PDB file of C-alpha atoms in Angstrom:
ATOM      1  CA  UNK A   1     219.845 176.666 153.788  1.00 48.00           C
ATOM      2  CA  UNK A   2     221.612 173.329 154.050  1.00 51.00           C
ATOM      3  CA  UNK A   3     219.696 170.090 154.380  1.00 50.00           C
ATOM      4  CA  UNK A   4     220.675 166.980 156.293  1.00 50.00           C
ATOM      5  CA  UNK A   5     221.739 163.859 154.352  1.00 52.00           C
ATOM      6  CA  UNK A   6     218.222 162.462 154.467  1.00 53.00           C
ATOM      7  CA  UNK A   7     216.855 165.585 152.850  1.00 48.00           C
ATOM      8  CA  UNK A   8     215.432 167.267 155.980  1.00 49.00           C
ATOM      9  CA  UNK A   9     216.374 170.725 157.228  1.00 52.00           C
ATOM     10  CA  UNK A  10     218.610 171.376 160.217  1.00 51.00           C
ATOM     11  CA  UNK A  11     217.369 170.492 163.739  1.00 52.00           C
ATOM     12  CA  UNK A  12     216.753 174.143 164.644  1.00 51.00           C
ATOM     13  CA  UNK A  13     214.685 174.728 161.555  1.00 51.00           C
ATOM     14  CA  UNK A  14     212.668 171.599 162.269  1.00 51.00           C
ATOM     15  CA  UNK A  15     211.802 172.788 165.757  1.00 50.00           C
ATOM     16  CA  UNK A  16     210.730 176.183 164.429  1.00 49.00           C
ATOM     17  CA  UNK A  17     208.520 174.550 161.859  1.00 51.00           C
ATOM     18  CA  UNK A  18     206.878 172.449 164.544  1.00 53.00           C
ATOM     19  CA  UNK A  19     205.369 175.557 166.153  1.00 54.00           C
ATOM     20  CA  UNK A  20     205.306 176.703 169.777  1.00 54.00           C
ATOM     21  CA  UNK A  21     203.685 173.560 171.092  1.00 55.00           C
ATOM     22  CA  UNK A  22     200.505 173.193 173.159  1.00 57.00           C
ATOM     23  CA  UNK A  23     199.373 176.089 175.382  1.00 55.00           C
ATOM     24  CA  UNK A  24     199.989 175.656 179.085  1.00 56.00           C
ATOM     25  CA  UNK A  25     196.971 175.616 181.342  1.00 55.00           C
ATOM     26  CA  UNK A  26     197.133 178.366 184.001  1.00 54.00           C
ATOM     27  CA  UNK A  27     198.116 176.938 187.364  1.00 52.00           C
ATOM     28  CA  UNK A  28     195.506 178.903 189.324  1.00 64.00           C
ATOM     29  CA  UNK A  29     192.203 180.436 188.264  1.00 76.00           C
ATOM     30  CA  UNK A  30     189.802 182.471 190.426  1.00 74.00           C
ATOM     31  CA  UNK A  31     186.139 183.159 189.932  1.00 80.00           C
ATOM     32  CA  UNK A  32     184.626 186.494 188.942  1.00 83.00           C
ATOM     33  CA  UNK A  33     183.243 187.241 192.408  1.00 84.00           C
ATOM     34  CA  UNK A  34     186.576 186.546 194.080  1.00 78.00           C
ATOM     35  CA  UNK A  35     188.316 188.831 191.563  1.00 74.00           C
ATOM     36  CA  UNK A  36     185.833 191.599 192.303  1.00 76.00           C
ATOM     37  CA  UNK A  37     186.308 191.099 196.052  1.00 73.00           C
ATOM     38  CA  UNK A  38     190.086 191.362 195.736  1.00 66.00           C
ATOM     39  CA  UNK A  39     189.712 194.653 193.851  1.00 65.00           C
ATOM     40  CA  UNK A  40     187.296 196.092 196.432  1.00 66.00           C
ATOM     41  CA  UNK A  41     189.099 194.990 199.570  1.00 65.00           C
ATOM     42  CA  UNK A  42     192.226 196.811 200.742  1.00 53.00           C
ATOM     43  CA  UNK A  43     195.404 194.945 199.985  1.00 61.00           C
ATOM     44  CA  UNK A  44     197.866 197.475 201.364  1.00 67.00           C
ATOM     45  CA  UNK A  45     199.121 197.381 204.950  1.00 72.00           C
ATOM     46  CA  UNK A  46     197.586 199.807 207.454  1.00 77.00           C
ATOM     47  CA  UNK A  47     198.853 201.948 210.292  1.00 79.00           C
ATOM     48  CA  UNK A  48     197.389 204.130 213.024  1.00 81.00           C
ATOM     49  CA  UNK A  49     197.981 207.866 212.928  1.00 82.00           C
ATOM     50  CA  UNK A  50     196.728 210.830 214.970  1.00 85.00           C
ATOM     51  CA  UNK A  51     194.327 213.010 213.013  1.00 87.00           C
ATOM     52  CA  UNK A  52     196.785 215.881 212.693  1.00 86.00           C
ATOM     53  CA  UNK A  53     199.064 213.594 210.639  1.00 86.00           C
ATOM     54  CA  UNK A  54     196.316 211.931 208.613  1.00 87.00           C
ATOM     55  CA  UNK A  55     195.785 214.578 205.928  1.00 88.00           C
ATOM     56  CA  UNK A  56     195.144 213.081 202.477  1.00 86.00           C
ATOM     57  CA  UNK A  57     195.451 209.483 203.668  1.00 86.00           C
ATOM     58  CA  UNK A  58     192.706 206.911 203.106  1.00 85.00           C
ATOM     59  CA  UNK A  59     190.414 205.368 205.696  1.00 87.00           C
ATOM     60  CA  UNK A  60     190.371 201.580 205.757  1.00 83.00           C
ATOM     61  CA  UNK A  61     187.481 201.408 208.226  1.00 84.00           C
ATOM     62  CA  UNK A  62     184.338 203.411 208.846  1.00 87.00           C
ATOM     63  CA  UNK A  63     184.218 206.000 211.633  1.00 89.00           C
ATOM     64  CA  UNK A  64     181.130 206.610 213.782  1.00 91.00           C
ATOM     65  CA  UNK A  65     180.537 209.721 215.872  1.00 92.00           C
ATOM     66  CA  UNK A  66     181.152 209.191 219.587  1.00 92.00           C
ATOM     67  CA  UNK A  67     179.365 212.393 220.607  1.00 91.00           C
ATOM     68  CA  UNK A  68     176.779 214.871 219.369  1.00 93.00           C
ATOM     69  CA  UNK A  69     178.035 218.038 217.700  1.00 91.00           C
ATOM     70  CA  UNK A  70     177.316 220.539 219.027  1.00 91.00           C
ATOM     71  CA  UNK A  71     177.254 218.734 222.357  1.00 91.00           C
ATOM     72  CA  UNK A  72     174.800 221.253 223.865  1.00 93.00           C
ATOM     73  CA  UNK A  73     172.000 223.556 222.761  1.00 95.00           C
ATOM     74  CA  UNK A  74     174.018 226.659 221.921  1.00 96.00           C
ATOM     75  CA  UNK A  75     173.242 230.323 221.367  1.00 97.00           C
ATOM     76  CA  UNK A  76     173.715 231.688 217.858  1.00 97.00           C
ATOM     77  CA  UNK A  77     173.819 235.319 218.975  1.00 96.00           C
ATOM     78  CA  UNK A  78     174.869 237.628 221.762  1.00 97.00           C
ATOM     79  CA  UNK A  79     171.818 238.578 223.749  1.00 97.00           C
ATOM     80  CA  UNK A  80     169.601 237.048 226.424  1.00 98.00           C
ATOM     81  CA  UNK A  81     168.444 233.476 226.972  1.00 98.00           C
ATOM     82  CA  UNK A  82     164.735 233.497 227.793  1.00 98.00           C
ATOM     83  CA  UNK A  83     161.593 231.429 228.014  1.00 98.00           C
ATOM     84  CA  UNK A  84     159.740 232.159 224.788  1.00 97.00           C
ATOM     85  CA  UNK A  85     156.421 232.305 226.640  1.00 96.00           C
ATOM     86  CA  UNK A  86     157.643 235.303 228.661  1.00 97.00           C
ATOM     87  CA  UNK A  87     157.972 237.334 225.448  1.00 97.00           C
ATOM     88  CA  UNK A  88     154.710 236.305 223.776  1.00 95.00           C
ATOM     89  CA  UNK A  89     153.029 239.695 224.289  1.00 93.00           C
ATOM     90  CA  UNK A  90     156.115 241.867 223.929  1.00 94.00           C
ATOM     91  CA  UNK A  91     156.080 244.791 221.503  1.00 87.00           C
ATOM     92  CA  UNK A  92     157.735 248.203 220.928  1.00 81.00           C
ATOM     93  CA  UNK A  93     155.206 250.004 223.115  1.00 87.00           C
ATOM     94  CA  UNK A  94     154.892 247.296 225.732  1.00 92.00           C
ATOM     95  CA  UNK A  95     158.159 245.383 226.216  1.00 94.00           C
ATOM     96  CA  UNK A  96     158.501 242.313 228.396  1.00 96.00           C
ATOM     97  CA  UNK A  97     160.564 243.211 231.470  1.00 96.00           C
ATOM     98  CA  UNK A  98     162.670 240.320 232.784  1.00 97.00           C
ATOM     99  CA  UNK A  99     165.067 240.092 235.718  1.00 97.00           C
ATOM    100  CA  UNK A 100     168.654 239.178 234.753  1.00 97.00           C
ATOM    101  CA  UNK A 101     169.688 236.189 236.853  1.00 95.00           C
ATOM    102  CA  UNK A 102     173.197 235.509 235.555  1.00 94.00           C
ATOM    103  CA  UNK A 103     175.500 235.221 232.552  1.00 95.00           C
ATOM    104  CA  UNK A 104     176.536 232.389 230.232  1.00 95.00           C
ATOM    105  CA  UNK A 105     179.798 232.637 228.290  1.00 95.00           C
ATOM    106  CA  UNK A 106     181.019 230.438 225.436  1.00 93.00           C
ATOM    107  CA  UNK A 107     183.371 227.723 226.647  1.00 88.00           C
ATOM    108  CA  UNK A 108     182.164 227.821 230.236  1.00 87.00           C
ATOM    109  CA  UNK A 109     179.941 225.283 231.992  1.00 82.00           C
ATOM    110  CA  UNK A 110     176.577 226.797 232.869  1.00 80.00           C
ATOM    111  CA  UNK A 111     176.254 224.528 235.909  1.00 81.00           C
ATOM    112  CA  UNK A 112     173.202 225.259 238.032  1.00 85.00           C
ATOM    113  CA  UNK A 113     172.279 228.395 236.077  1.00 92.00           C
ATOM    114  CA  UNK A 114     168.578 228.278 235.200  1.00 95.00           C
ATOM    115  CA  UNK A 115     166.045 230.521 233.504  1.00 97.00           C
ATOM    116  CA  UNK A 116     162.851 230.475 235.546  1.00 97.00           C
ATOM    117  CA  UNK A 117     159.655 232.333 234.528  1.00 97.00           C
ATOM    118  CA  UNK A 118     160.152 236.111 234.579  1.00 97.00           C
ATOM    119  CA  UNK A 119     163.959 235.938 234.270  1.00 97.00           C
ATOM    120  CA  UNK A 120     166.634 236.053 231.567  1.00 97.00           C
ATOM    121  CA  UNK A 121     170.307 235.130 231.395  1.00 97.00           C
ATOM    122  CA  UNK A 122     172.849 237.266 229.573  1.00 97.00           C
ATOM    123  CA  UNK A 123     174.491 235.025 226.926  1.00 97.00           C
ATOM    124  CA  UNK A 124     177.233 235.162 224.311  1.00 97.00           C
ATOM    125  CA  UNK A 125     177.292 233.508 220.909  1.00 96.00           C
ATOM    126  CA  UNK A 126     178.347 229.854 221.226  1.00 94.00           C
ATOM    127  CA  UNK A 127     177.473 229.573 224.912  1.00 96.00           C
ATOM    128  CA  UNK A 128     175.389 226.666 226.178  1.00 96.00           C
ATOM    129  CA  UNK A 129     171.738 227.493 226.760  1.00 96.00           C
ATOM    130  CA  UNK A 130     170.868 227.428 230.487  1.00 96.00           C
ATOM    131  CA  UNK A 131     168.211 225.033 231.752  1.00 95.00           C
ATOM    132  CA  UNK A 132     164.700 226.417 231.314  1.00 96.00           C
ATOM    133  CA  UNK A 133     165.544 228.645 228.344  1.00 97.00           C
ATOM    134  CA  UNK A 134     164.249 227.759 224.882  1.00 97.00           C
ATOM    135  CA  UNK A 135     165.145 230.876 222.876  1.00 98.00           C
ATOM    136  CA  UNK A 136     167.608 233.754 222.635  1.00 98.00           C
ATOM    137  CA  UNK A 137     166.666 237.393 222.163  1.00 97.00           C
ATOM    138  CA  UNK A 138     169.305 239.204 220.099  1.00 96.00           C
ATOM    139  CA  UNK A 139     171.009 242.138 221.846  1.00 95.00           C
ATOM    140  CA  UNK A 140     169.609 244.500 219.207  1.00 94.00           C
ATOM    141  CA  UNK A 141     166.073 243.769 220.446  1.00 94.00           C
ATOM    142  CA  UNK A 142     166.850 244.108 224.154  1.00 95.00           C
ATOM    143  CA  UNK A 143     167.532 247.075 226.437  1.00 94.00           C
ATOM    144  CA  UNK A 144     169.381 246.381 229.663  1.00 92.00           C
ATOM    145  CA  UNK A 145     168.968 248.582 232.713  1.00 88.00           C
ATOM    146  CA  UNK A 146     169.561 247.980 236.457  1.00 86.00           C
ATOM    147  CA  UNK A 147     169.626 244.154 236.539  1.00 93.00           C
ATOM    148  CA  UNK A 148     166.647 243.966 234.205  1.00 96.00           C
ATOM    149  CA  UNK A 149     166.179 243.700 230.475  1.00 97.00           C
ATOM    150  CA  UNK A 150     163.368 245.023 228.324  1.00 95.00           C
ATOM    151  CA  UNK A 151     162.518 242.765 225.388  1.00 96.00           C
ATOM    152  CA  UNK A 152     160.806 244.628 222.570  1.00 93.00           C
ATOM    153  CA  UNK A 153     159.881 241.662 220.319  1.00 95.00           C
ATOM    154  CA  UNK A 154     158.321 238.239 220.869  1.00 96.00           C
ATOM    155  CA  UNK A 155     160.519 235.222 220.118  1.00 96.00           C
ATOM    156  CA  UNK A 156     159.447 231.709 219.260  1.00 97.00           C
ATOM    157  CA  UNK A 157     160.921 228.594 220.883  1.00 97.00           C
ATOM    158  CA  UNK A 158     164.175 227.714 219.169  1.00 97.00           C
ATOM    159  CA  UNK A 159     164.899 231.250 217.917  1.00 97.00           C
ATOM    160  CA  UNK A 160     168.663 231.884 217.673  1.00 98.00           C
ATOM    161  CA  UNK A 161     169.434 228.428 219.110  1.00 98.00           C
ATOM    162  CA  UNK A 162     171.666 225.785 217.502  1.00 97.00           C
ATOM    163  CA  UNK A 163     170.202 222.471 218.733  1.00 97.00           C
ATOM    164  CA  UNK A 164     172.380 219.755 220.202  1.00 95.00           C
ATOM    165  CA  UNK A 165     173.391 217.233 217.553  1.00 94.00           C
ATOM    166  CA  UNK A 166     172.146 219.378 214.667  1.00 94.00           C
ATOM    167  CA  UNK A 167     175.473 219.018 212.848  1.00 92.00           C
ATOM    168  CA  UNK A 168     176.480 215.475 213.855  1.00 93.00           C
ATOM    169  CA  UNK A 169     174.441 212.890 215.733  1.00 94.00           C
ATOM    170  CA  UNK A 170     176.137 210.395 218.033  1.00 93.00           C
ATOM    171  CA  UNK A 171     176.437 207.047 216.261  1.00 93.00           C
ATOM    172  CA  UNK A 172     176.135 208.540 212.771  1.00 94.00           C
ATOM    173  CA  UNK A 173     178.780 207.769 210.142  1.00 93.00           C
ATOM    174  CA  UNK A 174     181.335 210.564 209.698  1.00 92.00           C
ATOM    175  CA  UNK A 175     183.827 208.624 207.563  1.00 90.00           C
ATOM    176  CA  UNK A 176     183.507 205.618 205.292  1.00 90.00           C
ATOM    177  CA  UNK A 177     186.003 202.979 204.262  1.00 86.00           C
ATOM    178  CA  UNK A 178     187.924 204.322 201.266  1.00 84.00           C
ATOM    179  CA  UNK A 179     187.284 208.007 202.039  1.00 88.00           C
ATOM    180  CA  UNK A 180     190.121 210.431 201.350  1.00 88.00           C
ATOM    181  CA  UNK A 181     190.853 212.438 204.502  1.00 89.00           C
ATOM    182  CA  UNK A 182     190.499 216.017 203.299  1.00 92.00           C
ATOM    183  CA  UNK A 183     190.773 218.930 205.788  1.00 93.00           C
ATOM    184  CA  UNK A 184     186.977 219.162 205.966  1.00 93.00           C
ATOM    185  CA  UNK A 185     186.516 215.448 206.645  1.00 92.00           C
ATOM    186  CA  UNK A 186     189.231 215.468 209.329  1.00 92.00           C
ATOM    187  CA  UNK A 187     187.495 218.411 211.015  1.00 92.00           C
ATOM    188  CA  UNK A 188     184.196 216.520 210.966  1.00 91.00           C
ATOM    189  CA  UNK A 189     185.784 213.395 212.485  1.00 91.00           C
ATOM    190  CA  UNK A 190     187.424 215.514 215.200  1.00 90.00           C
ATOM    191  CA  UNK A 191     184.112 217.259 215.978  1.00 89.00           C
ATOM    192  CA  UNK A 192     182.526 213.827 216.345  1.00 87.00           C
ATOM    193  CA  UNK A 193     184.909 212.891 219.156  1.00 83.00           C
ATOM    194  CA  UNK A 194     187.312 210.694 217.147  1.00 76.00           C
ATOM    195  CA  UNK A 195     190.386 212.590 218.318  1.00 62.00           C
ATOM    196  CA  UNK A 196     193.009 209.901 218.954  1.00 53.00           C
ATOM    197  CA  UNK A 197     193.748 207.690 215.957  1.00 65.00           C
ATOM    198  CA  UNK A 198     192.278 206.398 212.724  1.00 70.00           C
ATOM    199  CA  UNK A 199     193.268 203.353 210.672  1.00 67.00           C
ATOM    200  CA  UNK A 200     194.678 204.216 207.254  1.00 67.00           C
ATOM    201  CA  UNK A 201     195.839 202.521 204.099  1.00 68.00           C
ATOM    202  CA  UNK A 202     199.565 203.048 203.607  1.00 64.00           C
ATOM    203  CA  UNK A 203     201.342 202.433 200.296  1.00 59.00           C
ATOM    204  CA  UNK A 204     204.561 200.400 200.704  1.00 55.00           C
ATOM    205  CA  UNK A 205     207.556 202.692 201.115  1.00 56.00           C
ATOM    206  CA  UNK A 206     205.455 205.664 202.275  1.00 55.00           C
ATOM    207  CA  UNK A 207     206.548 208.389 202.864  1.00 56.00           C
ATOM    208  CA  UNK A 208     208.716 208.556 199.737  1.00 53.00           C
ATOM    209  CA  UNK A 209     212.430 209.105 200.097  1.00 51.00           C
ATOM    210  CA  UNK A 210     213.661 212.556 199.102  1.00 48.00           C
ATOM    211  CA  UNK A 211     217.326 211.576 198.764  1.00 50.00           C
ATOM    212  CA  UNK A 212     220.323 211.992 201.002  1.00 46.00           C
ATOM    213  CA  UNK A 213     220.848 215.732 200.669  1.00 42.00           C
ATOM    214  CA  UNK A 214     218.502 218.674 200.341  1.00 42.00           C
ATOM    215  CA  UNK A 215     219.635 222.227 199.737  1.00 41.00           C
ATOM    216  CA  UNK A 216     218.178 224.519 202.376  1.00 42.00           C
ATOM    217  CA  UNK A 217     218.003 228.287 202.315  1.00 41.00           C
ATOM    218  CA  UNK A 218     220.313 229.899 204.887  1.00 43.00           C
TER     219      UNK A 218
END
């Protein structure tokens, strides 16, 4: 390596020997709590989508139930809606005989239908329990004949009845911020009355491009 006339090395070598120089101070520093907050809080843009298009997206806000689910006291079996007290002394040798005053079918509004003492209402599984009834006698324990039904077993209040709100209570949380919208979670949100739109985190460029041409089967 050649030296300059005064005995020193070339300018480039001198700079290298001097080292990289002092470290630069970062222009902006943030505290630990702010860093944690930035990690926790969503930083991606959001969009609104109907539930049927929200599969496997991520909630960016919590979702509360707007309604109870089920929204009514519902029958769990086909049979007869009764007042439990009318069957208290029923047995194989001495059945309770009740007058059939109507029918309740799943999906229909029971309206003014009511079970008064000494009566029963024919009911299907999933149907709303008529006013006055507090239990359902399964069809296997009832014998129908000429507008009357013979009940061979006593039933307690609440037997074969799915209470209103037993699955989801109005106001309860059915989705939390950051939840992945799986099929089960979407079904729960829909059952809770959130049927229009939910806010979701959307990665930039979503959905991904698949290219300009795709071979399709004839």
